Coordinates of N, CA and C in Angstrom, one line a residue:
M1 N 28.2 11.9 -13.0 CA 27.4 11.0 -12.3 C 28.1 10.4 -11.1
S2 N 27.4 10.5 -9.9 CA 28.0 10.1 -8.7 C 28.1 8.6 -8.6
E3 N 28.9 8.1 -7.6 CA 28.9 6.7 -7.3 C 27.6 6.1 -7.0
F4 N 26.8 6.9 -6.2 CA 25.4 6.4 -5.8 C 24.6 6.3 -7.1
D5 N 24.6 7.3 -7.9 CA 23.7 7.2 -9.1 C 24.1 6.1 -10.1
R6 N 25.4 5.8 -10.2 CA 25.8 4.7 -11.0 C 25.3 3.3 -10.5
S7 N 25.3 3.2 -9.2 CA 24.9 1.9 -8.7 C 23.5 1.8 -8.1
L8 N 22.6 2.8 -8.6 CA 21.3 2.9 -8.0 C 20.5 1.6 -8.1
S9 N 20.6 0.9 -9.2 CA 19.7 -0.3 -9.4 C 20.1 -1.4 -8.5
T10 N 21.3 -1.4 -8.0 CA 21.8 -2.5 -7.1 C 21.9 -2.1 -5.7
T11 N 21.6 -0.9 -5.4 CA 21.7 -0.3 -4.0 C 20.5 -0.8 -3.2
P12 N 20.7 -1.4 -2.1 CA 19.6 -1.8 -1.2 C 18.7 -0.6 -0.8
R13 N 17.4 -0.9 -0.7 CA 16.5 0.2 -0.3 C 15.7 -0.2 0.9
L14 N 15.7 0.6 1.9 CA 15.0 0.2 3.2 C 14.1 1.3 3.7
H15 N 13.0 0.8 4.3 CA 12.1 1.7 5.0 C 12.6 1.8 6.5
V16 N 12.7 3.0 7.0 CA 13.1 3.2 8.4 C 12.1 4.2 9.1
R17 N 12.0 4.2 10.4 CA 11.1 5.1 11.1 C 11.8 6.4 11.5
D18 N 13.1 6.5 11.5 CA 13.8 7.6 11.9 C 13.6 8.8 11.0
A19 N 13.8 10.0 11.5 CA 13.8 11.2 10.7 C 15.1 11.2 9.8
L20 N 15.0 11.6 8.6 CA 16.1 11.6 7.6 C 16.5 13.0 7.3
C21 N 17.8 13.3 7.5 CA 18.4 14.6 7.2 C 19.9 14.4 7.1
A22 N 20.6 15.3 6.5 CA 22.0 15.2 6.3 C 22.7 15.0 7.7
G23 N 23.5 14.0 7.8 CA 24.2 13.7 9.0 C 23.5 12.8 10.0
A24 N 22.2 12.5 9.7 CA 21.5 11.7 10.7 C 22.1 10.2 10.7
L25 N 22.2 9.7 11.9 CA 22.7 8.3 12.1 C 21.5 7.4 12.4
I26 N 21.3 6.4 11.7 CA 20.2 5.5 11.8 C 20.7 4.1 12.2
T27 N 20.3 3.5 13.3 CA 20.7 2.2 13.7 C 19.5 1.3 13.3
L28 N 19.8 0.3 12.4 CA 18.7 -0.6 11.9 C 18.3 -1.6 13.0
D29 N 17.1 -2.1 12.9 CA 16.7 -3.1 13.8 C 17.3 -4.4 13.5
Q30 N 17.2 -5.5 14.3 CA 17.9 -6.7 14.1 C 17.6 -7.4 12.7
P31 N 16.3 -7.5 12.3 CA 16.1 -8.1 11.0 C 16.7 -7.3 9.8
Q32 N 16.6 -6.0 9.9 CA 17.2 -5.2 8.8 C 18.7 -5.3 8.8
S33 N 19.3 -5.3 10.0 CA 20.7 -5.4 10.2 C 21.2 -6.8 9.6
H34 N 20.5 -7.8 9.9 CA 20.8 -9.1 9.4 C 20.7 -9.1 7.9
Y35 N 19.7 -8.6 7.3 CA 19.5 -8.5 5.9 C 20.7 -7.8 5.2
L36 N 21.0 -6.6 5.8 CA 22.0 -5.8 5.1 C 23.4 -6.3 5.3
G37 N 23.7 -6.8 6.6 CA 25.0 -7.2 6.9 C 25.3 -8.7 6.4
S38 N 24.4 -9.6 6.7 CA 24.6 -11.0 6.4 C 24.1 -11.5 5.1
V39 N 23.0 -10.9 4.6 CA 22.4 -11.4 3.4 C 23.0 -10.6 2.2
M40 N 23.0 -9.3 2.3 CA 23.5 -8.4 1.3 C 25.0 -8.2 1.4
R41 N 25.5 -8.5 2.6 CA 27.0 -8.4 2.9 C 27.6 -7.0 2.6
R42 N 26.8 -6.0 3.1 CA 27.3 -4.6 2.9 C 28.3 -4.3 4.0
Q43 N 29.3 -3.5 3.7 CA 30.4 -3.2 4.6 C 30.4 -1.7 4.8
P44 N 31.2 -1.2 5.8 CA 31.3 0.2 6.0 C 31.7 0.9 4.7
G45 N 31.1 2.0 4.4 CA 31.4 2.7 3.2 C 30.4 2.5 2.0
D46 N 29.7 1.3 2.1 CA 28.7 1.0 1.0 C 27.5 1.9 1.1
M47 N 26.8 2.1 0.0 CA 25.7 3.0 -0.1 C 24.4 2.2 0.1
V48 N 23.4 2.9 0.7 CA 22.0 2.3 0.9 C 21.0 3.4 0.6
R49 N 19.8 3.1 0.2 CA 18.8 4.0 0.0 C 17.8 3.9 1.1
L50 N 17.3 5.0 1.7 CA 16.4 5.0 2.8 C 15.2 5.9 2.5
F51 N 14.1 5.5 3.1 CA 12.9 6.4 3.1 C 12.1 6.1 4.3
N52 N 11.3 7.1 4.8 CA 10.5 6.9 6.0 C 9.0 7.3 5.8
G53 N 8.7 7.6 4.6 CA 7.3 8.0 4.4 C 7.0 9.5 4.6
R54 N 8.1 10.3 4.9 CA 7.9 11.7 5.2 C 8.9 12.6 4.5
D55 N 10.2 12.1 4.5 CA 11.3 13.0 4.1 C 11.9 12.6 2.7
G56 N 11.1 11.9 1.9 CA 11.6 11.6 0.6 C 12.6 10.4 0.7
E57 N 13.4 10.2 -0.3 CA 14.4 9.1 -0.3 C 15.8 9.8 -0.1
W58 N 16.6 9.1 0.7 CA 17.9 9.6 1.1 C 19.0 8.5 0.8
A59 N 20.1 9.0 0.3 CA 21.3 8.2 0.1 C 22.1 8.2 1.4
A60 N 22.4 7.0 1.9 CA 23.1 6.8 3.2 C 24.3 5.9 3.0
R61 N 25.2 6.0 3.9 CA 26.4 5.2 3.8 C 26.5 4.3 5.1
V62 N 26.9 3.1 4.9 CA 27.1 2.2 6.1 C 28.2 2.7 6.9
A63 N 27.9 3.0 8.2 CA 28.9 3.6 9.1 C 29.6 2.5 9.9
S64 N 28.8 1.5 10.3 CA 29.4 0.4 11.1 C 28.5 -0.9 10.9
V65 N 29.1 -2.0 11.0 CA 28.4 -3.3 10.9 C 28.7 -4.2 12.1
A66 N 27.7 -4.5 12.9 CA 27.9 -5.4 14.0 C 26.9 -6.6 13.8
K67 N 27.0 -7.6 14.6 CA 26.3 -8.8 14.4 C 24.8 -8.5 14.5
K68 N 24.3 -7.7 15.4 CA 22.9 -7.4 15.5 C 22.5 -6.0 15.2
A69 N 23.4 -5.1 14.8 CA 23.1 -3.7 14.6 C 24.0 -3.1 13.5
V70 N 23.4 -2.6 12.5 CA 24.1 -1.9 11.4 C 23.7 -0.4 11.5
T71 N 24.7 0.5 11.5 CA 24.4 1.9 11.6 C 24.7 2.5 10.3
L72 N 23.8 3.4 9.9 CA 23.9 4.1 8.6 C 24.0 5.6 8.9
A73 N 24.7 6.3 8.0 CA 24.8 7.8 8.0 C 24.1 8.4 6.8
A74 N 23.1 9.2 7.0 CA 22.4 9.8 5.8 C 23.3 10.9 5.3
E75 N 23.4 11.0 3.9 CA 24.2 12.0 3.3 C 23.5 13.0 2.5
H76 N 22.6 12.6 1.6 CA 21.9 13.7 0.9 C 20.5 13.1 0.4
Q77 N 19.6 13.9 0.1 CA 18.3 13.5 -0.4 C 18.4 13.1 -1.9
S78 N 18.1 11.9 -2.2 CA 18.2 11.4 -3.6 C 16.9 11.4 -4.3
G79 N 15.8 11.7 -3.6 CA 14.5 11.7 -4.3 C 13.4 12.4 -3.4
R80 N 12.5 13.2 -3.9 CA 11.5 13.9 -3.2 C 10.5 13.0 -2.7
Q81 N 9.8 13.4 -1.6 CA 8.6 12.7 -1.1 C 7.5 12.7 -2.2
E82 N 7.0 11.5 -2.4 CA 5.9 11.4 -3.5 C 4.6 12.1 -3.0
Q83 N 3.9 12.6 -4.0 CA 2.6 13.2 -3.8 C 1.6 12.0 -4.1
V84 N 1.0 11.5 -3.0 CA 0.2 10.3 -3.2 C -1.3 10.7 -3.5
P85 N -1.8 10.2 -4.6 CA -3.2 10.5 -5.0 C -4.1 10.0 -3.8
D86 N -5.1 10.8 -3.4 CA -5.9 10.4 -2.3 C -7.0 9.4 -2.6
L87 N -6.5 8.1 -2.8 CA -7.4 7.0 -3.2 C -7.2 6.0 -2.1
W88 N -8.4 5.5 -1.5 CA -8.4 4.4 -0.6 C -8.9 3.2 -1.4
L89 N -8.4 2.0 -0.9 CA -9.0 0.8 -1.4 C -9.7 0.1 -0.2
C90 N -10.9 -0.1 -0.3 CA -11.7 -0.8 0.8 C -12.1 -2.1 0.3
A91 N -11.6 -3.2 1.0 CA -11.8 -4.5 0.5 C -12.0 -5.5 1.6
A92 N -12.8 -6.5 1.4 CA -13.0 -7.6 2.3 C -11.7 -8.4 2.5
P93 N -11.4 -8.8 3.7 CA -10.2 -9.7 3.9 C -10.4 -11.0 3.1
L94 N -9.3 -11.4 2.5 CA -9.3 -12.7 1.7 C -8.4 -13.7 2.4
K95 N -8.4 -14.9 1.9 CA -7.5 -15.9 2.4 C -6.1 -15.6 2.2
K96 N -5.2 -16.1 3.2 CA -3.8 -15.9 3.1 C -3.3 -16.3 1.7
G97 N -2.4 -15.5 1.2 CA -1.9 -15.8 -0.2 C -2.6 -14.7 -1.1
R98 N -3.9 -14.8 -1.2 CA -4.6 -13.8 -2.0 C -4.6 -12.4 -1.4
I99 N -4.8 -12.4 -0.1 CA -4.7 -11.0 0.6 C -3.3 -10.5 0.6
D100 N -2.3 -11.3 0.7 CA -0.9 -10.9 0.6 C -0.6 -10.3 -0.7
W101 N -1.1 -11.0 -1.8 CA -0.9 -10.5 -3.1 C -1.6 -9.2 -3.4
L102 N -2.8 -9.1 -2.9 CA -3.6 -7.9 -3.0 C -2.9 -6.7 -2.4
V103 N -2.5 -6.9 -1.1 CA -1.8 -5.8 -0.4 C -0.6 -5.3 -1.1
E104 N 0.2 -6.3 -1.6 CA 1.5 -5.9 -2.3 C 1.2 -5.1 -3.5
K105 N 0.2 -5.6 -4.3 CA -0.1 -4.9 -5.6 C -0.8 -3.5 -5.4
A106 N -1.6 -3.5 -4.3 CA -2.2 -2.2 -4.0 C -1.2 -1.1 -3.7
C107 N -0.2 -1.5 -3.0 CA 0.9 -0.6 -2.7 C 1.6 -0.2 -3.9
E108 N 2.0 -1.1 -4.8 CA 2.7 -0.8 -6.0 C 1.9 0.1 -6.9
L109 N 0.5 0.0 -6.9 CA -0.3 0.8 -7.7 C -0.6 2.2 -7.1
G110 N -0.1 2.4 -5.9 CA -0.1 3.8 -5.3 C -1.3 4.2 -4.5
V111 N -2.0 3.2 -3.9 CA -3.1 3.6 -3.0 C -2.6 4.3 -1.7
A112 N -3.3 5.2 -1.2 CA -2.9 5.9 0.0 C -3.3 5.2 1.3
R113 N -4.4 4.4 1.2 CA -4.9 3.8 2.4 C -5.6 2.5 2.0
L114 N -5.4 1.4 2.8 CA -6.0 0.2 2.6 C -6.9 -0.2 3.8
V115 N -8.2 -0.2 3.5 CA -9.2 -0.5 4.6 C -9.8 -1.9 4.4
L116 N -9.6 -2.7 5.4 CA -10.2 -4.1 5.4 C -11.6 -4.0 6.0
V117 N -12.6 -4.4 5.2 CA -14.0 -4.3 5.6 C -14.6 -5.7 5.7
T118 N -15.1 -6.0 6.9 CA -15.8 -7.3 7.1 C -17.2 -7.2 6.6
T119 N -17.7 -8.3 6.0 CA -19.0 -8.4 5.5 C -19.6 -9.7 5.9
Q120 N -20.9 -10.0 5.6 CA -21.5 -11.2 6.0 C -20.8 -12.5 5.4
R121 N -20.2 -12.3 4.2 CA -19.6 -13.4 3.5 C -18.1 -13.4 3.6
T122 N -17.5 -12.6 4.5 CA -16.1 -12.5 4.6 C -15.6 -13.8 5.2
V123 N -14.5 -14.4 4.6 CA -14.0 -15.7 5.0 C -12.9 -15.6 6.0
V124 N -12.4 -14.4 6.3 CA -11.3 -14.2 7.2 C -11.8 -13.2 8.3
D125 N -11.9 -13.6 9.5 CA -12.4 -12.7 10.6 C -11.3 -11.9 11.2
K126 N -10.1 -12.4 11.3 CA -9.0 -11.7 12.0 C -7.8 -11.7 11.1
P127 N -7.7 -10.8 10.2 CA -6.5 -10.7 9.3 C -5.3 -10.3 10.2
N128 N -4.1 -10.8 9.8 CA -2.9 -10.6 10.5 C -2.3 -9.2 10.0
L129 N -2.6 -8.1 10.7 CA -2.2 -6.8 10.3 C -0.7 -6.6 10.3
E130 N 0.0 -7.3 11.3 CA 1.4 -7.1 11.3 C 2.1 -7.7 10.1
R131 N 1.6 -8.9 9.7 CA 2.1 -9.5 8.4 C 1.8 -8.7 7.2
L132 N 0.6 -8.2 7.2 CA 0.2 -7.4 6.0 C 0.9 -6.1 5.9
M133 N 1.2 -5.5 7.1 CA 2.0 -4.2 7.1 C 3.4 -4.5 6.6
A134 N 4.0 -5.7 7.0 CA 5.3 -6.0 6.5 C 5.3 -6.2 5.0
H135 N 4.2 -6.7 4.4 CA 4.1 -6.8 2.9 C 4.0 -5.4 2.3
L136 N 3.3 -4.5 2.9 CA 3.2 -3.1 2.4 C 4.6 -2.5 2.4
V137 N 5.3 -2.6 3.5 CA 6.6 -2.0 3.6 C 7.6 -2.6 2.5
E138 N 7.5 -3.9 2.4 CA 8.4 -4.6 1.4 C 8.0 -4.1 0.0
A139 N 6.7 -4.0 -0.3 CA 6.3 -3.6 -1.6 C 6.8 -2.2 -1.9
A140 N 6.7 -1.3 -0.9 CA 7.2 0.1 -1.1 C 8.7 0.1 -1.3
E141 N 9.4 -0.7 -0.6 CA 10.9 -0.8 -0.8 C 11.2 -1.2 -2.2
Q142 N 10.5 -2.2 -2.7 CA 10.8 -2.8 -4.1 C 10.3 -1.9 -5.2
S143 N 9.2 -1.2 -5.0 CA 8.6 -0.5 -6.1 C 9.1 1.0 -6.2
G144 N 9.9 1.4 -5.3 CA 10.4 2.8 -5.4 C 9.5 3.8 -4.7
R145 N 8.5 3.4 -4.1 CA 7.6 4.4 -3.4 C 8.3 5.0 -2.2
T146 N 8.0 6.2 -1.9 CA 8.5 6.8 -0.7 C 7.4 7.0 0.4
A147 N 6.3 6.4 0.2 CA 5.2 6.4 1.1 C 4.6 5.0 1.3
V148 N 4.3 4.6 2.5 CA 3.7 3.3 2.7 C 2.2 3.5 3.0
P149 N 1.3 2.8 2.3 CA -0.1 3.0 2.6 C -0.5 2.8 4.0
E150 N -1.5 3.5 4.5 CA -2.0 3.4 5.8 C -2.8 2.1 5.9
L151 N -2.7 1.4 7.1 CA -3.5 0.1 7.2 C -4.2 0.2 8.6
P152 N -5.3 0.8 8.7 CA -6.0 0.9 10.0 C -6.6 -0.5 10.4
E153 N -7.2 -0.5 11.6 CA -7.9 -1.7 12.1 C -9.1 -2.0 11.2
P154 N -9.4 -3.3 11.0 CA -10.5 -3.6 10.2 C -11.8 -3.1 10.8
L155 N -12.8 -2.9 10.0 CA -14.1 -2.5 10.5 C -15.2 -3.1 9.7
S156 N -16.4 -3.2 10.2 CA -17.5 -3.8 9.5 C -18.1 -2.9 8.4
L157 N -18.8 -3.4 7.5 CA -19.3 -2.6 6.4 C -20.3 -1.5 7.0
S158 N -21.1 -1.9 8.0 CA -22.0 -0.9 8.6 C -21.3 0.2 9.3
Q159 N -20.2 -0.1 10.0 CA -19.3 0.9 10.6 C -18.7 1.8 9.6
M160 N -18.2 1.2 8.5 CA -17.6 2.0 7.4 C -18.6 3.0 6.8
L161 N -19.8 2.5 6.5 CA -20.8 3.4 5.9 C -21.3 4.5 6.9
K162 N -21.4 4.1 8.1 CA -21.9 5.1 9.1 C -20.9 6.2 9.3
N163 N -19.6 5.9 9.3 CA -18.6 6.9 9.6 C -17.9 7.5 8.3
W164 N -18.5 7.3 7.2 CA -17.9 7.6 5.9 C -17.7 9.1 5.8
P165 N -16.5 9.6 5.4 CA -16.3 11.1 5.2 C -17.2 11.6 4.1
A166 N -17.9 12.7 4.4 CA -18.9 13.3 3.5 C -18.2 13.8 2.2
D167 N -17.0 14.1 2.2 CA -16.3 14.7 1.0 C -15.7 13.6 0.2
R168 N -15.8 12.3 0.5 CA -15.1 11.3 -0.2 C -16.0 10.4 -1.0
A169 N -15.9 10.3 -2.3 CA -16.7 9.5 -3.1 C -16.4 8.0 -2.8
L170 N -17.4 7.2 -2.9 CA -17.3 5.7 -2.7 C -17.7 5.0 -4.0
I171 N -16.7 4.6 -4.7 CA -16.9 3.9 -6.0 C -17.1 2.4 -5.6
F172 N -18.3 1.9 -5.8 CA -18.8 0.6 -5.5 C -18.7 -0.3 -6.7
A173 N -17.8 -1.3 -6.7 CA -17.7 -2.3 -7.8 C -18.8 -3.3 -7.5
D174 N -19.9 -3.2 -8.2 CA -21.1 -4.0 -8.0 C -21.2 -5.1 -9.1
E175 N -21.1 -6.3 -8.7 CA -21.1 -7.4 -9.6 C -22.4 -7.6 -10.3
T176 N -23.5 -7.0 -9.8 CA -24.8 -7.1 -10.5 C -24.9 -6.0 -11.6
G177 N -24.0 -5.1 -11.7 CA -24.0 -4.1 -12.7 C -24.0 -2.7 -12.2
G178 N -23.6 -1.7 -13.0 CA -23.6 -0.3 -12.7 C -23.1 0.5 -13.9
E179 N -22.7 1.7 -13.6 CA -22.3 2.6 -14.7 C -21.0 2.1 -15.3
A180 N -20.6 2.5 -16.5 CA -19.4 2.1 -17.1 C -18.2 2.6 -16.3
M181 N -17.2 1.8 -16.0 CA -16.2 2.1 -15.0 C -15.4 3.3 -15.4
A182 N -14.8 3.3 -16.6 CA -13.8 4.3 -17.0 C -14.5 5.7 -17.0
A183 N -15.7 5.8 -17.6 CA -16.4 7.0 -17.7 C -16.8 7.6 -16.4
T184 N -17.1 6.7 -15.5 CA -17.5 7.1 -14.1 C -16.3 7.6 -13.3
M185 N -15.2 6.9 -13.4 CA -14.0 7.3 -12.7 C -13.5 8.6 -13.2
A186 N -13.7 8.9 -14.4 CA -13.2 10.2 -15.0 C -13.9 11.4 -14.3
R187 N -15.1 11.1 -13.8 CA -15.8 12.2 -13.1 C -15.8 12.1 -11.6
V188 N -15.0 11.2 -11.1 CA -14.8 11.0 -9.6 C -13.4 11.1 -9.2
P189 N -12.9 12.3 -9.1 CA -11.5 12.5 -8.7 C -11.3 12.3 -7.2
A190 N -10.1 12.5 -6.7 CA -9.8 12.5 -5.3 C -10.5 13.6 -4.6
P191 N -10.8 13.4 -3.3 CA -10.7 12.2 -2.5 C -11.7 11.1 -2.9
A192 N -11.3 9.9 -3.1 CA -12.2 8.8 -3.5 C -11.7 7.5 -2.9
A193 N -12.6 6.5 -3.0 CA -12.3 5.2 -2.5 C -13.0 4.2 -3.4
I194 N -12.4 3.0 -3.5 CA -13.0 1.9 -4.2 C -13.4 0.8 -3.2
L195 N -14.6 0.3 -3.3 CA -15.1 -0.7 -2.5 C -15.3 -2.0 -3.2
I196 N -14.6 -3.1 -2.8 CA -14.7 -4.4 -3.4 C -15.2 -5.4 -2.3
G197 N -16.1 -6.3 -2.8 CA -16.7 -7.2 -1.8 C -15.8 -8.5 -1.6
P198 N -16.3 -9.4 -0.8 CA -15.6 -10.7 -0.5 C -15.7 -11.6 -1.7
E199 N -15.1 -12.8 -1.5 CA -15.1 -13.8 -2.6 C -16.5 -14.3 -2.9
G200 N -17.4 -14.3 -2.0 CA -18.8 -14.7 -2.3 C -19.7 -13.5 -2.7
G201 N -19.1 -12.3 -2.8 CA -19.9 -11.1 -3.1 C -20.7 -10.6 -1.9
F202 N -21.3 -9.4 -2.1 CA -22.1 -8.8 -1.1 C -23.5 -9.5 -1.1
T203 N -24.1 -9.5 0.1 CA -25.5 -10.0 0.1 C -26.4 -8.9 -0.4
A204 N -27.7 -9.2 -0.8 CA -28.6 -8.2 -1.3 C -28.8 -7.1 -0.3
P205 N -29.0 -7.3 1.0 CA -29.2 -6.2 1.9 C -27.9 -5.3 2.0
E206 N -26.8 -5.9 1.9 CA -25.5 -5.1 1.9 C -25.4 -4.2 0.7
R207 N -25.8 -4.8 -0.4 CA -25.7 -4.1 -1.7 C -26.7 -2.9 -1.7
D208 N -27.9 -3.1 -1.1 CA -28.9 -2.1 -1.0 C -28.4 -0.9 -0.1
A209 N -27.7 -1.3 1.0 CA -27.2 -0.3 1.9 C -26.1 0.5 1.3
I210 N -25.2 -0.1 0.5 CA -24.2 0.6 -0.1 C -24.7 1.6 -1.2
R211 N -25.6 1.1 -2.0 CA -26.2 1.9 -3.1 C -27.0 3.1 -2.5
A212 N -27.6 2.9 -1.3 CA -28.4 4.0 -0.7 C -27.5 5.0 0.0
H213 N -26.2 4.8 0.1 CA -25.3 5.7 0.7 C -25.2 6.9 -0.2
P214 N -25.2 8.2 0.3 CA -25.2 9.4 -0.5 C -23.9 9.5 -1.3
G215 N -22.8 9.0 -0.8 CA -21.5 9.1 -1.5 C -21.2 8.0 -2.5
A216 N -22.1 7.0 -2.6 CA -21.8 5.8 -3.4 C -22.1 6.0 -4.9
V217 N -21.2 5.5 -5.7 CA -21.4 5.4 -7.1 C -21.1 4.0 -7.6
A218 N -22.2 3.3 -8.0 CA -22.0 1.9 -8.5 C -21.4 1.8 -9.9
V219 N -20.4 1.0 -10.0 CA -19.8 0.8 -11.4 C -19.7 -0.7 -11.7
S220 N -19.7 -1.0 -13.0 CA -19.6 -2.3 -13.5 C -18.1 -2.6 -13.9
L221 N -17.6 -3.8 -13.6 CA -16.2 -4.1 -13.9 C -16.2 -4.9 -15.2
G222 N -17.3 -5.0 -15.9 CA -17.3 -5.7 -17.2 C -18.1 -7.0 -17.1
P223 N -18.1 -7.7 -18.3 CA -19.0 -8.9 -18.4 C -18.4 -10.1 -17.7
R224 N -17.1 -10.1 -17.4 CA -16.5 -11.3 -16.9 C -16.6 -11.4 -15.3
I225 N -16.6 -12.6 -14.8 CA -16.6 -12.8 -13.4 C -15.1 -12.7 -12.9
L226 N -14.8 -11.8 -12.1 CA -13.5 -11.6 -11.6 C -13.3 -12.0 -10.1
R227 N -12.2 -12.5 -9.8 CA -11.9 -12.8 -8.4 C -11.9 -11.4 -7.7
A228 N -12.1 -11.5 -6.3 CA -12.1 -10.2 -5.6 C -10.8 -9.4 -5.7
D229 N -9.7 -10.1 -5.6 CA -8.4 -9.4 -5.7 C -8.1 -8.9 -7.1
T230 N -8.5 -9.6 -8.1 CA -8.4 -9.1 -9.5 C -9.3 -7.9 -9.7
A231 N -10.5 -7.9 -9.2 CA -11.4 -6.8 -9.4 C -10.9 -5.6 -8.7
A232 N -10.3 -5.7 -7.5 CA -9.8 -4.6 -6.7 C -8.7 -3.9 -7.5
L233 N -7.7 -4.7 -8.0 CA -6.6 -4.1 -8.7 C -6.9 -3.5 -10.0
A234 N -7.9 -4.1 -10.7 CA -8.3 -3.6 -12.0 C -9.0 -2.2 -11.8
A235 N -9.8 -2.1 -10.8 CA -10.4 -0.8 -10.5 C -9.4 0.2 -10.1
V236 N -8.5 -0.1 -9.2 CA -7.5 0.8 -8.8 C -6.6 1.3 -10.0
A237 N -6.3 0.4 -10.9 CA -5.4 0.7 -12.0 C -6.1 1.7 -12.9
V238 N -7.4 1.5 -13.1 CA -8.2 2.4 -14.0 C -8.3 3.8 -13.4
W239 N -8.6 3.8 -12.1 CA -8.7 5.1 -11.4 C -7.4 5.9 -11.5
Q240 N -6.3 5.2 -11.2 CA -5.0 5.8 -11.2 C -4.6 6.3 -12.6
A241 N -4.9 5.5 -13.6 CA -4.6 5.9 -15.0 C -5.3 7.2 -15.3
I242 N -6.5 7.4 -14.8 CA -7.3 8.6 -15.2 C -7.0 9.8 -14.2
N243 N -6.9 9.5 -12.9 CA -6.9 10.6 -12.0 C -5.6 10.7 -11.2
G244 N -4.8 9.6 -11.2 CA -3.6 9.6 -10.3 C -2.3 9.7 -11.1
Q245 N -1.4 8.8 -10.8 CA -0.1 8.8 -11.4 C 0.2 7.6 -12.2
G246 N -0.9 7.0 -12.8 CA -0.8 5.8 -13.5 C 0.0 5.8 -14.8

C-alpha cells in the first residue's frame, strides 16, 4: 500500500479547472491556496487529491507553497471518472439555507444537472448562482464525486416545458396525487428529470400545463406533506436506488 493510499481519508481533496495528467503543474487560486497552505498547513511533499470533472481523480504532491499561490504536481490517477446517471433535478428556487442544503444533497446523491425553475409561487426571484455553484463544488469535494453537477441559468416553467428535450422523461412530483413513485420510476430510466414545485406548490394552471406535456409522468410522494427540499431529495434517492448508482 502506497503512502497516498494509507493517508487517503485525511488527504485534502480539491476541484480544479486545469487538465490533469502525469507531470501537470497546477497553481491553485488564492482561496484554495489559503485553505491548503494556511488552514490545512500542507508543505512541499505532502499529498493532495484533485479532480476536474473530466479526468478522474489524481494524486498530486505539493510542489511549492507561497503566501497567495500553492503549486501542485500531478503524479498518477487514483480514481476513474465517474459515470453519472443522466438524471436532472428541476426545482423551484427556495430561501437561502434551504436551497443551499438542497444543492449540497443533490450533488451528494449524484444528479447530473440542477435546473432552477421559477413559478408563480416562487419565493426567490434571483438565486445567487455563484454561491450555489460553490456549494456544488464543495459537496463534490466532500462526497468523493469526480463530477460537479451542471447549474445553468434559471428559467421559467413555461420556458422549460417549451424547450424540453423530446427524449427525456419528466417525472412530476404532484402533491395532488399521481402514480406510485417507486413503480413508476422503475419504468422511467435515463435520460430523466424530476420536477419539484415551490414551497407553496404549483398553481392549478401550472399543474395542468405540466400534466399536459407529452413527456410528463405524475407521481405521488406519499400521504405526508413534505417540504419542497425534502420532496426533491426523496424523489432523487428513489430514482437513483432503482436506476442509478444508489
